[in-house]
Structure formats: C-alpha cells, structure tokens
C-alpha cells in the first residue's frame, strides 16, 4: 500500500453533558465514536452526513483544534495525537482549514492582503517586498486582482471572501487542506467558481483535501473517495463512483434517495427513512441507524457493526452475510 | 386565454422598492404571474434576487419603512390585496393566504403550546367553540404526520425537533385551508433526509387540499421535483417563465442555462460526470446600481451592444414559455 499522508485510527471525541446546579454529568455526547480512515497524497476524501453527525469534530480533531478523547492521528507516518504545541508547530504549516462562513472567518479590520500574508509573517517566511510579492501571487492564484489586496473584507462578495480564505490557506504551501462546508454559504453560480478553483489548485499543487459537506452532489463532484457518517461513526466508505452507483448501507441509500434530482423527468422524491436523527447523547445501542432502518433485524439492536471490506467498506450486519444490502 | 375561473392568484406588475442609506432600489420590478388551484409555481433565483420580498409583498408584510409596494395588483380569489386596509388584510392573512418560512421559529411562539397556537389561529378566522378548534388542531397535527398528535399538541416548540417544528408550522399554516400557500425555502435549513420528508409532505397535502402553492427555493433539484411551472428571477425581475419540463429541456435565458450547468449532480449510472462545472463569471450586480439594459449582460456570454443599452421585453417563445433576452433565439444553439 502506498504511503498515506493522513491516517486516523479509532478516533473518539466525547463531551460530558452536565445539568443542574452542581453541574453533575448526566450523559455523554458521542460526537465522534470510533472513526478510522486514511487519505493519500493528492487525494480528496469527502465526508458527508447530516448535521450533528460529527463531521466537523473529525476535521477539528485532525487539525488538533480539539483534543480527541482517544484514538490516533498520523501525519506522514508520524503520530501527532499528543504532540505539544511547540512540537506541533512545524506540522501546523502543512495542515490548513477553510471554513464555511467566509463572513465570520475574516477579521473585518485587516486588509485582504494582510489577512493572506499573516501566516507567512507569523512563520517568519518573508517580510517587506518579498511578502508583498508572495501575497500578490497568491491573489492571482485564487482569481483575485493584486490591487484588491488593500481592500477590506466587507468590500468583497461572498465568493471573493471565500477566495481570500483559500489564498490564506495556501500561503504556507500546506499538504493537507481541510475544507469544512466551504461552499455551503455561496450561491450556486459562485459555488461552481469556488469548486473549480479548489480542483484546479489541487492539480497544480498536489495537496490533499478532507472535504466536508452536507451536499452530496458537491461532495460527489470534488471527491475521489467518499465516507458517509451517521451519529459519530463512518457507516460506509468507498471510491466515489462505486459509492454512488452501488450504495450498500441502508443509510447511504436513504441519503441518496433524498437528494432532489434537477431533472423533472427523473424519479420523484422517495424518502426512504422516517423520523429524525437520534440524539448523539446516549445514542442507540447496536447499529446507531437501527431506529430508522427499514431492514433492521434483531441483531442490529444489540450488536455494533464494524466497517468491513477492502476498497468498499460497509458497517452493516445485513451486508455481512450477503455482501450486499437491497 | 385559458379558463381564469380556477385562478387563485393573479399578480400584475408588482413593484416593491426599498429606501436605504445606499439609495433607492427596486427589490421586485414589474413582476406578473398567476397560480391556479392545486398548482405549484416555483420561484427560483440566487440570493437577493427578490424571492422573499415577492412573498412578503403577497402577504402584505413588507416592512415599511424601509420598503413599500409602489405599483401593481395582487388578486387573491378575485380580491385585490393591495387595495385592502390592514384590518381587512388581517382577515385574509392566515386564512385564505398563508406562509411558511425557512426558520419555523419565525412563526411559532416559543412560550405557547403547539396545539394552542393552532387553536388560536383557527379561532381568529372561524367562529368555533374551543372544543371544535381543539379537535381541528389535533387533526392538523395528525395530517402533517406528527406521531401522537394529542400529546404533542401540549408541548412547546423547543420540545420538538427541527423537522417536527417545521411540520407544526405547516399544520398551522394549513389549519384554515387557505387557497394559497407560500413556502419560502421551507426545507433549506433541514437535513437532507428530513428535507425530502417535508417536501413530500407539503406536496401531498397540497394535492389533498387543492391549495395553490408558491414554492420559493434556490435549489433546482427541488424545483424539478415539485413544480409544474417555474419563474426564474434575476435582480428583481422575472427573466424566464415556463412549464417545468420545457424549462429544464430547453432554457431560453442564458442565466437559466448558466445556473443549470453550474450545479453539480450526484453521479448516475451510465452518465459521465463533467470534470468542470460551468461557471457564471462575476457576481450579481448591486440593485442600487443596476445597468441600464439587461442586468445579466455584464456576466452573459452572449451579450451584444443592444443588451447593454435596452432592457429586453418578456417574449413568449411558444406555449407560454417566456424569456426576457435579446438573444433568446440563439441560446439553444450555444452549448
Ligand atoms: N428590510 C429590508 N431592508 C432593506 N433591504 C431589503 C430588506 N429586505 C430585503 N431587502 C433587499 O431586497 C433585495 C431582495 O431581497 P430578498 O430577501 O427578496 O432576496 P431573496 O431572493 O429572498 O434572497 P435569498 O435567497 O438570500 O433569501 C435584496 O437586495 C435585499 O437586500
Ligand atoms: Mg429569501
């Protein structure tokens, strides 16, 4: 197997739930509950799932923005799970993040040029004219004009602000960029511009994306492989085409059937699941999806399925016997 | 003209303006459309194109100041809503015309039990005993498929999940069996699987009750799956209108065409995904400083001199397929 840029093994992040005057712990939120995946160099792994399923917590744990409860994160083979702040510093350069809200994530009092140049200055990589030139180059790479460096965030449109965030993420020449819903706040026509930009930049620089979104079509477009999360766990992971053409997990199937297709002649919406996502506080025992699953068997209520398979992995007891779920 | 007796809504030349610090602008400009009984009309377009202001105008809920409806008529079952005073309008709002919002808490009161809110809405418009109103409330909650409706009726909004709250809001909006329901991005804030449930629910109920529906969305998937007719708006104006199949088969306006090509699709068997999405270059113009001619011209690959100088009239290209574009005849030929 080729060397992996990022390897996440059995990652867990649990938060205590406290209540009452004494702030006694009354439960545990299982935000991330045993997630494992790997990401190759130059590859894009899409992470999809509904709100609260733990996508963003996975992203933030990978970057060590939140401390995982347990599990291991390896970057380039090196275990970074417990590195101290100083020891982590060189690795911080190689991992960057782009957030959903291009409005909230930019300091309104800094010029766009300073925002993009800041990480370069902080890491002491360039100053003065050299810094200026590097920032201008980054502006051009993301489709902004260098003369816009002097403008403030409010003078940019939503799509342009997201370009500023991307330029800032590129500044340190990272090898991994975590994109947490990077286009969700943008209009469709602008969304397309940003998606194309991300794909072009990957082709030029060869970095990897961990791409998080709730929009399956966007994920399908940009990813090489896709992982589907439900209540803190990955329930299915496969190559993009394989996953979308041959979804095996009943949840993946339901998710796909819920996407309205932009073709009036295509099949009408057929919701395959009832009910809501259960709370991640004290989630269901066994398979977390069994409360909404059309195929749930007795075993599913008690036995927790694990991811099985090689290229196409599914965590579903129904799939275990037959190799497929229908 | 087709039979007009089954028209629920007939909007003519609606114009709504805002007076703001940065200047006066027309959020909705010269907009006309109709909705029949039981029909779903989708209004689609990007952020700020005037979809919500259109909805608020129909409901007579445009905040004044800064906004004002300055022209046009809105005939609901033959009555011009724009000619009514606020007392008269209150008798119609929530009764003959209702609205559901993206965020259910805009119309649910957090400190009143769900059931009581529906009872209140019903008794405002109908002379019913509290017993009768209560039965209707529970019946409505059952209709929107809330499990154990009698028990849920006694709960407060915060005790319900997002999807359940959306159902409760729909129950309230439909309690008086309105002739017209306006749904402004009713599923946008919900998770995909819940989105599909709620959309299917709205369409089922609409069919069952024969309500006319104005469905506002930016999601072309929702449009394709839900609407019979579609209006595409750009910068406050209707730039295209057509039956849903005609629109998706052969859009006439370059903006509509561009939008359709810019949305990524979930891979389907036997369909090769395009490597790149189509981009519409540039951004939506500011409404305060709209170009003189077609507002889309600065972003349009087909624009010619005339587009910059003169606003194109809405032209019927056959079968009620309207488009406002000087180059509409050539749009089909340019891939
Ligand atoms: N209360 C208000 N005061 C000033 N301007 C307003 C007000 N409400 C809306 N507008 C402006 O009117 C225009 C149309 O807004 P509208 O809310 O109808 O857009 P929309 O199509 O619903 O967009 P979205 O998809 O973002 O909901 C926008 O330029 C908006 O900024
Ligand atoms: Mg709106």
XYZ file of C-alpha atoms and ligand atoms in Angstrom:
693
model
C 0.000 0.000 0.000
C 1.216 3.456 -0.885
C 2.212 5.768 1.888
C -0.656 7.699 3.379
C -0.491 11.404 4.166
C -3.091 11.180 6.890
C -4.150 8.163 8.913
C -6.863 8.403 11.524
C -7.404 5.377 13.733
C -10.341 4.787 16.043
C -10.820 8.468 16.764
C -13.227 9.314 19.565
C -14.388 12.605 20.960
C -16.826 12.505 23.845
C -18.208 15.556 25.621
C -19.753 15.363 29.057
C -23.319 16.679 29.365
C -23.836 18.461 32.657
C -27.037 19.630 34.272
C -28.353 21.088 37.487
C -26.752 23.500 39.942
C -23.971 21.073 40.745
C -23.210 20.620 37.064
C -23.293 16.880 37.530
C -22.559 14.809 34.491
C -25.849 13.358 33.263
C -24.708 11.910 29.973
C -22.107 11.861 27.251
C -22.260 13.249 23.741
C -20.607 10.749 21.453
C -19.644 13.317 18.821
C -17.098 11.052 17.200
C -17.295 7.432 18.151
C -14.548 5.324 16.641
C -13.704 6.818 13.253
C -10.898 5.439 11.096
C -9.854 6.474 7.610
C -6.803 7.369 5.597
C -6.041 9.945 2.974
C -3.398 9.644 0.279
C -1.275 12.444 -1.145
C -3.137 14.421 -3.803
C -6.366 12.716 -2.896
C -9.723 14.178 -1.880
C -11.777 12.344 0.697
C -15.337 13.605 1.032
C -17.029 13.331 4.394
C -20.822 13.531 4.262
C -23.556 13.228 6.814
C -26.326 15.212 8.419
C -25.965 17.962 10.973
C -24.537 16.789 14.263
C -23.102 13.566 12.857
C -19.601 14.609 13.875
C -18.082 15.695 10.556
C -16.699 18.969 11.847
C -15.423 17.388 15.051
C -13.425 14.927 12.961
C -11.998 17.838 10.983
C -11.071 19.820 14.044
C -9.532 16.799 15.756
C -7.352 16.093 12.737
C -6.003 19.637 12.999
C -5.720 19.268 16.767
C -8.074 22.230 17.208
C -9.959 19.971 19.603
C -8.266 17.281 21.670
C -9.576 13.815 20.863
C -10.712 11.637 23.757
C -8.860 8.690 22.264
C -7.523 7.381 19.002
C -4.564 8.206 16.840
C -3.808 10.774 14.142
C -0.755 10.190 11.990
C 0.522 12.776 9.577
C 3.088 11.411 7.155
C 3.568 8.413 9.391
C 4.276 10.477 12.488
C 1.883 10.254 15.412
C 0.762 13.825 16.131
C -2.071 12.951 18.523
C -0.240 14.018 21.656
C 2.407 16.420 20.394
C 2.892 19.553 22.480
C 2.138 22.969 20.993
C 5.774 23.564 20.086
C 6.323 20.105 18.691
C 3.149 20.522 16.656
C 4.210 23.827 15.141
C 6.037 22.535 12.054
C 3.063 20.273 11.331
C 0.609 23.152 11.621
C 2.117 24.594 8.478
C 1.245 21.554 6.464
C -2.378 21.431 7.583
C -4.784 24.262 6.836
C -8.512 24.737 7.087
C -11.148 26.614 5.103
C -14.412 27.238 6.933
C -17.983 27.526 5.803
C -18.678 31.104 6.661
C -16.451 33.445 4.667
C -18.062 36.354 6.537
C -17.261 35.250 10.047
C -13.795 33.865 9.438
C -12.145 37.085 8.254
C -11.030 39.899 10.543
C -13.026 42.941 9.362
C -10.295 45.376 10.418
C -7.487 43.821 8.391
C -6.925 44.364 4.682
C -7.323 41.335 2.467
C -3.596 41.426 1.748
C -2.700 41.380 5.449
C -5.117 38.524 6.072
C -3.478 36.399 3.403
C 0.055 37.454 4.377
C -0.366 36.964 8.121
C 0.539 33.260 8.327
C 3.644 33.898 6.215
C 4.723 36.696 8.531
C 3.916 34.681 11.660
C 6.098 31.813 10.488
C 8.792 34.336 9.552
C 8.982 33.141 5.968
C 9.057 36.508 4.268
C 8.878 40.234 5.031
C 8.594 43.523 3.175
C 8.731 43.351 -0.602
C 9.096 39.582 -0.699
C 5.981 39.143 1.420
C 4.104 41.616 -0.749
C 5.094 39.755 -3.897
C 4.135 36.385 -2.460
C 0.699 37.675 -1.412
C 0.148 39.181 -4.866
C 0.999 35.805 -6.366
C -1.485 34.066 -4.046
C -4.184 36.574 -5.012
C -3.638 35.726 -8.653
C -3.734 32.009 -7.955
C -7.209 32.258 -6.468
C -8.537 34.600 -9.134
C -8.355 37.892 -7.265
C -6.588 41.006 -8.531
C -3.439 42.044 -6.640
C -4.796 45.609 -6.448
C -7.584 44.214 -4.232
C -5.006 43.498 -1.516
C -5.670 46.919 0.013
C -9.432 46.343 0.317
C -11.222 45.245 3.470
C -13.384 42.099 3.739
C -16.689 43.987 3.535
C -15.696 45.227 0.092
C -15.722 41.678 -1.265
C -18.608 39.429 -2.264
C -19.189 36.087 -0.552
C -17.404 34.127 -3.265
C -14.461 36.524 -3.229
C -14.189 36.280 0.550
C -14.006 32.515 0.254
C -11.183 33.036 -2.274
C -9.371 35.132 0.342
C -9.747 32.273 2.853
C -8.391 29.832 0.287
C -5.440 32.100 -0.513
C -4.659 32.300 3.200
C -4.823 28.520 3.482
C -2.447 28.203 0.520
C 0.054 30.695 1.884
C 2.178 28.145 3.758
C 2.100 25.582 0.967
C 0.270 23.000 3.037
C -0.065 19.381 2.068
C -3.472 18.908 3.622
C -6.374 21.325 3.408
C -9.427 20.570 5.469
C -12.480 22.176 3.881
C -15.423 22.380 6.264
C -18.525 23.208 4.191
C -16.511 25.660 2.093
C -19.240 26.406 -0.444
C -22.427 25.947 1.574
C -22.930 29.651 2.140
C -22.454 30.560 -1.514
C -24.891 30.965 -4.383
C -24.884 28.188 -6.966
C -23.159 30.162 -9.694
C -20.458 31.263 -7.245
C -20.260 27.777 -5.722
C -19.211 26.464 -9.119
C -16.406 29.030 -9.320
C -15.018 28.008 -5.933
C -15.311 24.250 -6.584
C -13.488 24.624 -9.884
C -10.806 26.691 -8.173
C -10.263 24.032 -5.490
C -9.942 21.327 -8.157
C -7.518 23.412 -10.243
C -5.345 24.219 -7.239
C -5.142 20.567 -6.283
C -3.993 19.697 -9.802
C -1.256 22.344 -9.632
C -0.022 21.736 -6.100
C -0.904 18.124 -5.436
C -2.208 18.626 -1.933
C -4.916 16.526 -0.301
C -8.380 17.639 0.732
C -10.518 16.391 3.548
C -13.721 17.824 2.156
C -16.719 18.088 4.441
C -20.165 18.963 3.160
C -23.773 18.029 3.593
C -24.459 18.493 -0.115
C -23.941 15.081 -1.686
C -23.682 16.437 -5.207
C -20.907 18.832 -4.274
C -19.026 16.066 -2.474
C -19.544 13.719 -5.395
C -18.122 16.273 -7.760
C -14.911 17.049 -5.937
C -14.003 13.801 -4.127
C -12.069 10.716 -5.147
C -13.379 8.706 -2.237
C -16.378 9.370 -0.008
C -17.101 8.434 3.607
C -20.645 8.578 4.970
C -21.061 9.387 8.658
C -24.032 8.741 10.907
C -24.106 9.626 14.588
C -20.378 9.791 15.103
C -19.430 6.765 13.026
C -18.458 6.068 9.452
C -21.063 3.685 8.074
C -19.708 3.362 4.558
C -16.601 4.390 2.666
C -15.734 3.736 -0.977
C -14.483 5.218 -4.211
C -16.838 7.932 -5.391
C -18.325 6.165 -8.391
C -18.669 2.910 -6.515
C -20.385 4.552 -3.550
C -22.905 6.495 -5.603
C -23.691 3.700 -8.028
C -23.707 0.864 -5.567
C -24.543 2.235 -2.127
C -24.714 -0.655 0.336
C -25.586 0.843 3.675
C -29.330 1.496 4.105
C -28.473 4.958 5.413
C -26.391 5.803 2.342
C -29.244 4.540 0.197
C -31.714 6.735 2.070
C -29.432 9.738 1.810
C -29.076 9.307 -1.940
C -32.805 8.809 -2.431
C -33.440 12.048 -0.549
C -31.489 14.265 -2.926
C -33.890 16.029 -5.276
C -32.633 15.475 -8.817
C -32.569 18.510 -11.083
C -34.452 16.738 -13.838
C -38.246 16.797 -13.923
C -38.313 13.518 -15.838
C -36.247 11.662 -13.248
C -37.931 9.710 -10.500
C -39.855 11.731 -7.973
C -38.593 12.074 -4.449
C -38.933 8.873 -2.496
C -37.900 9.405 1.104
C -36.605 6.066 2.365
C -36.456 6.938 6.034
C -38.909 8.225 8.557
C -38.239 10.040 11.736
C -35.360 12.187 12.878
C -31.733 11.542 13.638
C -31.493 10.363 17.268
C -29.580 12.479 19.737
C -25.833 11.805 19.990
C -26.288 11.983 23.763
C -26.522 8.337 24.714
C -27.041 7.166 21.105
C -28.899 3.927 20.311
C -27.113 0.713 21.180
C -26.083 -1.659 18.433
C -26.180 -0.072 14.994
C -26.892 3.631 15.503
C -29.154 3.622 12.442
C -31.377 0.732 13.513
C -34.126 3.055 14.831
C -34.765 4.352 11.304
C -33.664 1.398 9.187
C -36.185 -0.444 7.022
C -34.171 -3.627 7.246
C -33.264 -3.662 10.919
C -33.019 -7.175 12.345
C -32.987 -8.233 15.967
C -29.183 -8.370 15.983
C -28.933 -4.737 14.833
C -30.395 -3.548 18.144
C -27.608 -5.005 20.222
C -24.606 -5.718 18.068
C -22.488 -2.847 16.827
C -21.387 -3.415 13.222
C -17.813 -2.612 12.249
C -16.525 -1.449 8.870
C -15.759 -4.493 6.713
C -14.441 -4.833 3.186
C -11.430 -3.703 1.230
C -11.963 -0.919 -1.261
C -15.649 -0.620 -0.429
C -16.232 -0.794 3.312
C -19.639 -1.017 4.975
C -20.616 -1.216 8.630
C -23.874 -3.111 8.389
C -24.841 -6.538 9.710
C -27.279 -7.016 6.852
C -24.446 -6.600 4.383
C -22.185 -9.037 6.165
C -23.873 -12.258 5.141
C -24.705 -11.401 1.565
C -22.158 -8.833 0.634
C -24.976 -6.530 -0.367
C -27.997 -4.749 1.027
C -31.023 -4.276 -1.115
C -56.746 32.991 -22.627
C -57.299 29.807 -20.657
C -60.098 29.491 -18.138
C -59.480 32.088 -15.460
C -62.070 30.840 -13.022
C -59.637 28.426 -11.399
C -57.048 31.148 -10.855
C -56.260 31.519 -7.184
C -53.682 34.227 -7.552
C -53.193 36.810 -10.260
C -50.257 39.150 -9.734
C -49.829 42.052 -12.144
C -46.894 44.429 -12.484
C -45.880 44.169 -8.845
C -43.210 46.642 -7.862
C -41.695 46.815 -4.374
C -38.981 49.323 -3.554
C -36.670 49.917 -0.611
C -35.356 53.258 0.584
C -31.972 52.616 2.209
C -28.857 54.550 3.146
C -27.150 53.442 -0.028
C -30.096 54.585 -2.138
C -33.458 53.573 -3.512
C -33.788 50.262 -5.291
C -36.456 48.054 -6.784
C -36.300 44.711 -4.992
C -39.187 43.467 -7.165
C -39.749 45.116 -10.505
C -42.760 44.698 -12.785
C -43.478 41.120 -11.759
C -46.578 39.346 -13.087
C -47.668 35.749 -12.643
C -50.630 33.549 -11.854
C -51.248 30.433 -9.764
C -54.132 28.025 -10.334
C -55.939 25.880 -7.786
C -53.743 22.962 -6.808
C -50.834 24.225 -8.891
C -47.235 24.589 -7.741
C -45.349 27.561 -9.052
C -41.669 27.672 -8.138
C -39.758 30.929 -7.918
C -36.043 30.320 -8.257
C -33.010 32.573 -8.291
C -29.918 33.485 -6.335
C -29.635 35.312 -3.063
C -31.054 38.816 -3.158
C -32.968 38.457 -6.421
C -36.253 39.341 -4.730
C -37.884 35.991 -3.960
C -38.641 36.704 -0.314
C -39.674 40.291 -0.975
C -42.150 38.921 -3.538
C -43.553 36.570 -0.894
C -43.760 39.330 1.713
C -45.456 41.598 -0.827
C -48.178 38.997 -1.470
C -48.694 38.695 2.294
C -48.595 42.493 2.703
C -45.777 42.035 5.202
C -43.069 44.172 3.589
C -41.502 46.192 6.417
C -42.430 49.856 5.879
C -40.100 51.667 6.281
C -37.773 50.904 4.545
C -39.874 49.032 1.973
C -43.038 49.852 0.074
C -45.176 48.284 -2.626
C -45.480 51.102 -5.141
C -47.269 49.541 -8.062
C -49.291 46.600 -9.312
C -52.135 44.417 -8.093
C -52.331 41.111 -6.246
C -55.668 39.419 -6.889
C -56.369 36.581 -4.491
C -59.568 34.809 -5.468
C -60.569 37.998 -7.238
C -59.855 40.420 -4.365
C -57.011 42.914 -4.769
C -54.986 42.526 -1.588
C -53.116 45.742 -2.268
C -56.366 47.699 -2.031
C -57.277 46.379 1.427
C -56.649 48.186 4.692
C -54.749 46.364 7.459
C -57.923 45.246 9.292
C -59.321 43.677 6.143
C -55.946 42.120 5.327
C -55.786 40.508 8.758
C -58.975 38.622 7.998
C -57.360 37.121 4.915
C -53.818 36.511 6.134
C -53.515 33.087 7.744
C -56.971 32.307 6.404
C -57.096 32.495 2.596
C -53.331 33.036 2.162
C -50.666 31.562 4.450
C -46.932 31.409 4.522
C -44.322 29.036 5.865
C -40.752 30.134 6.418
C -37.302 28.591 6.346
C -36.993 29.035 10.088
C -40.113 27.716 11.865
C -39.485 29.871 14.919
C -40.336 32.958 12.806
C -43.975 31.957 13.022
C -44.139 29.814 16.159
C -44.413 31.497 19.535
C -41.863 29.861 21.874
C -43.972 30.289 25.025
C -47.280 28.913 23.751
C -48.048 25.223 23.372
C -48.171 23.995 19.763
C -51.827 22.995 19.984
C -52.897 26.322 21.474
C -51.147 28.199 18.691
C -53.137 26.320 16.084
C -56.354 26.771 18.057
C -55.700 30.498 18.253
C -55.041 30.713 14.516
C -58.251 28.853 13.706
C -60.478 30.781 16.106
C -59.184 34.074 14.767
C -60.876 33.320 11.472
C -63.671 30.951 12.308
C -66.474 31.005 14.788
C -65.766 27.756 16.613
C -66.082 26.523 20.163
C -62.773 25.827 21.877
C -63.654 22.123 21.777
C -64.114 22.211 17.983
C -60.940 24.242 17.491
C -59.002 21.798 19.635
C -60.207 18.886 17.517
C -59.081 20.712 14.389
C -55.658 21.377 15.924
C -55.083 17.711 16.739
C -56.430 16.718 13.344
C -53.969 19.110 11.644
C -51.044 17.686 13.609
C -52.151 14.224 12.523
C -52.407 15.440 8.938
C -48.764 16.585 8.974
C -47.872 13.153 10.380
C -46.713 14.138 13.806
C -46.850 10.948 15.873
C -49.108 11.033 18.956
C -50.692 14.360 17.908
C -52.831 14.784 21.022
C -49.795 14.555 23.276
C -47.580 16.693 21.022
C -50.255 19.410 20.950
C -49.475 20.036 24.622
C -45.752 20.565 24.005
C -43.824 23.774 23.479
C -41.917 24.424 20.229
C -38.497 23.848 21.825
C -39.532 20.318 22.782
C -39.817 19.375 19.120
C -37.004 18.548 16.707
C -36.363 20.832 13.716
C -38.314 18.603 11.361
C -41.243 18.322 13.794
C -41.336 22.078 14.254
C -41.486 22.530 10.510
C -44.430 20.116 10.451
C -46.166 22.066 13.221
C -45.729 25.294 11.288
C -47.205 23.661 8.193
C -50.140 22.425 10.291
C -50.770 25.959 11.493
C -50.470 27.471 8.026
C -52.953 24.995 6.579
C -55.394 24.916 9.500
C -57.844 27.294 7.805
C -57.487 25.564 4.443
C -56.058 28.599 2.611
C -56.493 28.983 -1.125
C -52.825 29.862 -1.457
C -49.786 28.716 0.475
C -46.448 30.471 0.107
C -43.450 28.409 1.175
C -40.188 30.381 1.364
C -37.273 27.925 1.371
C -39.278 25.548 3.588
C -36.629 22.827 3.648
C -33.339 24.701 3.291
C -32.442 24.611 6.984
C -33.188 20.902 7.343
C -31.073 17.800 6.903
C -31.291 16.022 3.557
C -33.394 13.079 4.706
C -35.748 15.382 6.644
C -35.868 17.780 3.687
C -37.213 15.029 1.477
C -39.845 14.085 4.066
C -41.081 17.669 4.473
C -41.152 18.395 0.755
C -43.093 15.204 0.103
C -45.482 16.166 2.899
C -46.142 19.664 1.526
C -46.851 18.257 -1.936
C -49.160 15.537 -0.594
C -51.183 17.988 1.482
C -51.372 20.462 -1.355
C -52.816 17.776 -3.600
C -55.222 16.643 -0.916
C -56.468 20.149 -0.102
C -56.260 21.644 -3.612
C -54.152 24.550 -2.364
C -52.257 26.750 -4.789
C -48.567 26.751 -3.847
C -45.849 29.312 -4.432
C -42.616 27.490 -3.652
C -39.576 29.693 -3.238
C -36.223 27.976 -3.485
C -32.709 28.336 -4.804
C -32.461 24.566 -5.328
C -33.091 23.479 -8.910
C -33.496 19.893 -7.696
C -36.454 20.936 -5.553
C -37.887 22.875 -8.496
C -37.627 19.888 -10.826
C -39.229 17.510 -8.350
C -42.005 19.753 -7.057
C -43.137 22.414 -9.508
C -45.416 22.460 -12.513
C -44.375 25.947 -13.547
C -41.261 27.952 -12.798
C -40.292 31.606 -12.658
C -36.596 32.467 -12.778
C -35.731 35.808 -11.191
C -32.606 37.882 -11.578
C -32.009 41.233 -9.870
C -35.675 41.781 -9.019
C -37.098 40.815 -12.396
C -38.654 37.764 -13.953
C -36.239 36.763 -16.690
C -37.891 33.482 -17.645
C -41.085 31.537 -17.056
C -42.048 28.113 -18.348
C -43.552 24.758 -17.587
C -41.013 22.758 -15.598
C -40.278 20.230 -18.339
C -39.863 22.874 -21.028
C -37.603 24.896 -18.774
C -35.243 22.045 -17.985
C -35.313 20.665 -21.540
C -34.554 23.966 -23.251
C -33.961 27.028 -21.101
C -34.302 30.217 -23.128
C -32.436 32.670 -20.932
C -28.633 32.478 -20.723
C -28.855 32.965 -16.956
C -31.134 29.955 -16.517
C -28.878 27.968 -18.782
C -25.822 29.011 -16.809
C -27.454 28.113 -13.497
C -28.386 24.661 -14.721
C -24.884 23.950 -15.940
C -23.278 25.172 -12.729
C -24.926 22.713 -10.340
C -23.028 19.521 -9.621
C -25.028 16.303 -9.901
C -24.879 13.073 -7.964
C -23.314 10.520 -10.342
C -25.923 8.368 -12.045
C -25.267 5.010 -13.708
C -24.163 5.451 -17.290
C -23.733 9.208 -17.042
C -20.215 10.552 -17.184
C -19.728 13.419 -14.764
C -18.241 16.570 -16.234
C -14.771 17.321 -14.955
C -15.507 21.001 -14.557
C -18.631 22.834 -13.609
C -19.827 25.689 -15.715
C -19.088 28.997 -14.073
C -21.115 32.132 -14.428
C -18.351 34.716 -14.259
C -18.592 37.729 -11.985
C -21.215 38.396 -9.352
C -24.784 39.580 -9.055
C -24.937 43.378 -9.570
C -25.932 45.707 -6.769
C -29.614 46.610 -7.040
C -28.750 50.220 -6.291
C -26.571 50.465 -9.363
C -28.228 48.283 -11.979
C -27.007 48.581 -15.539
C -29.304 50.398 -17.953
C -30.077 47.423 -20.153
C -30.272 43.749 -19.181
C -28.993 43.249 -15.621
C -27.356 39.966 -16.625
C -25.478 41.423 -19.610
C -22.184 42.032 -17.756
C -21.991 38.277 -16.948
C -23.560 36.972 -20.133
C -21.506 35.074 -22.724
C -23.990 36.064 -25.448
C -24.297 39.755 -24.653
C -24.195 42.194 -27.566
C -24.265 46.006 -27.683
C -28.053 46.123 -27.582
C -28.181 44.161 -24.300
C -26.293 46.923 -22.545
C -28.484 49.665 -23.931
C -32.051 48.349 -23.781
C -33.883 46.107 -21.351
C -35.277 43.138 -23.318
C -39.064 42.643 -23.139
C -40.547 39.351 -21.902
C -41.389 37.473 -25.078
C -43.490 34.353 -25.488
C -41.473 31.704 -27.338
C -44.475 29.424 -27.638
C -46.697 27.570 -25.198
C -46.318 30.197 -22.502
C -42.512 29.889 -22.373
C -41.460 33.457 -21.623
C -37.957 34.855 -21.669
C -36.567 38.374 -21.440
C -33.479 38.161 -23.623
C -32.444 39.740 -26.914
C -30.517 36.605 -27.755
C -33.117 34.042 -26.627
C -33.408 32.648 -30.149
C -29.691 31.799 -30.106
C -29.461 30.398 -26.585
C -30.339 26.863 -27.602
C -27.513 26.742 -30.127
C -24.741 27.731 -27.735
C -23.779 24.784 -25.566
N -35.896 45.042 5.183
C -35.091 45.321 4.144
N -34.408 46.492 4.094
C -33.595 46.784 3.054
N -33.404 45.973 2.011
C -34.040 44.790 1.998
C -34.918 44.397 3.058
N -35.412 43.167 2.782
C -34.859 42.809 1.607
N -34.046 43.777 1.124
C -33.284 43.747 -0.126
O -34.140 43.397 -1.196
C -33.457 42.595 -2.139
C -34.222 41.301 -2.356
O -34.159 40.534 -1.161
P -34.895 39.146 -0.933
O -34.883 38.900 0.521
O -36.208 39.158 -1.623
O -33.938 38.125 -1.672
P -34.132 36.560 -1.853
O -34.280 36.325 -3.307
O -35.206 36.065 -0.969
O -32.702 36.017 -1.402
P -32.284 34.719 -0.521
O -32.124 33.610 -1.500
O -30.960 35.139 0.047
O -33.336 34.502 0.515
C -32.060 42.372 -1.576
O -31.187 43.289 -2.182
C -32.214 42.669 -0.109
O -31.005 43.125 0.432
Mg -35.222 34.772 0.768
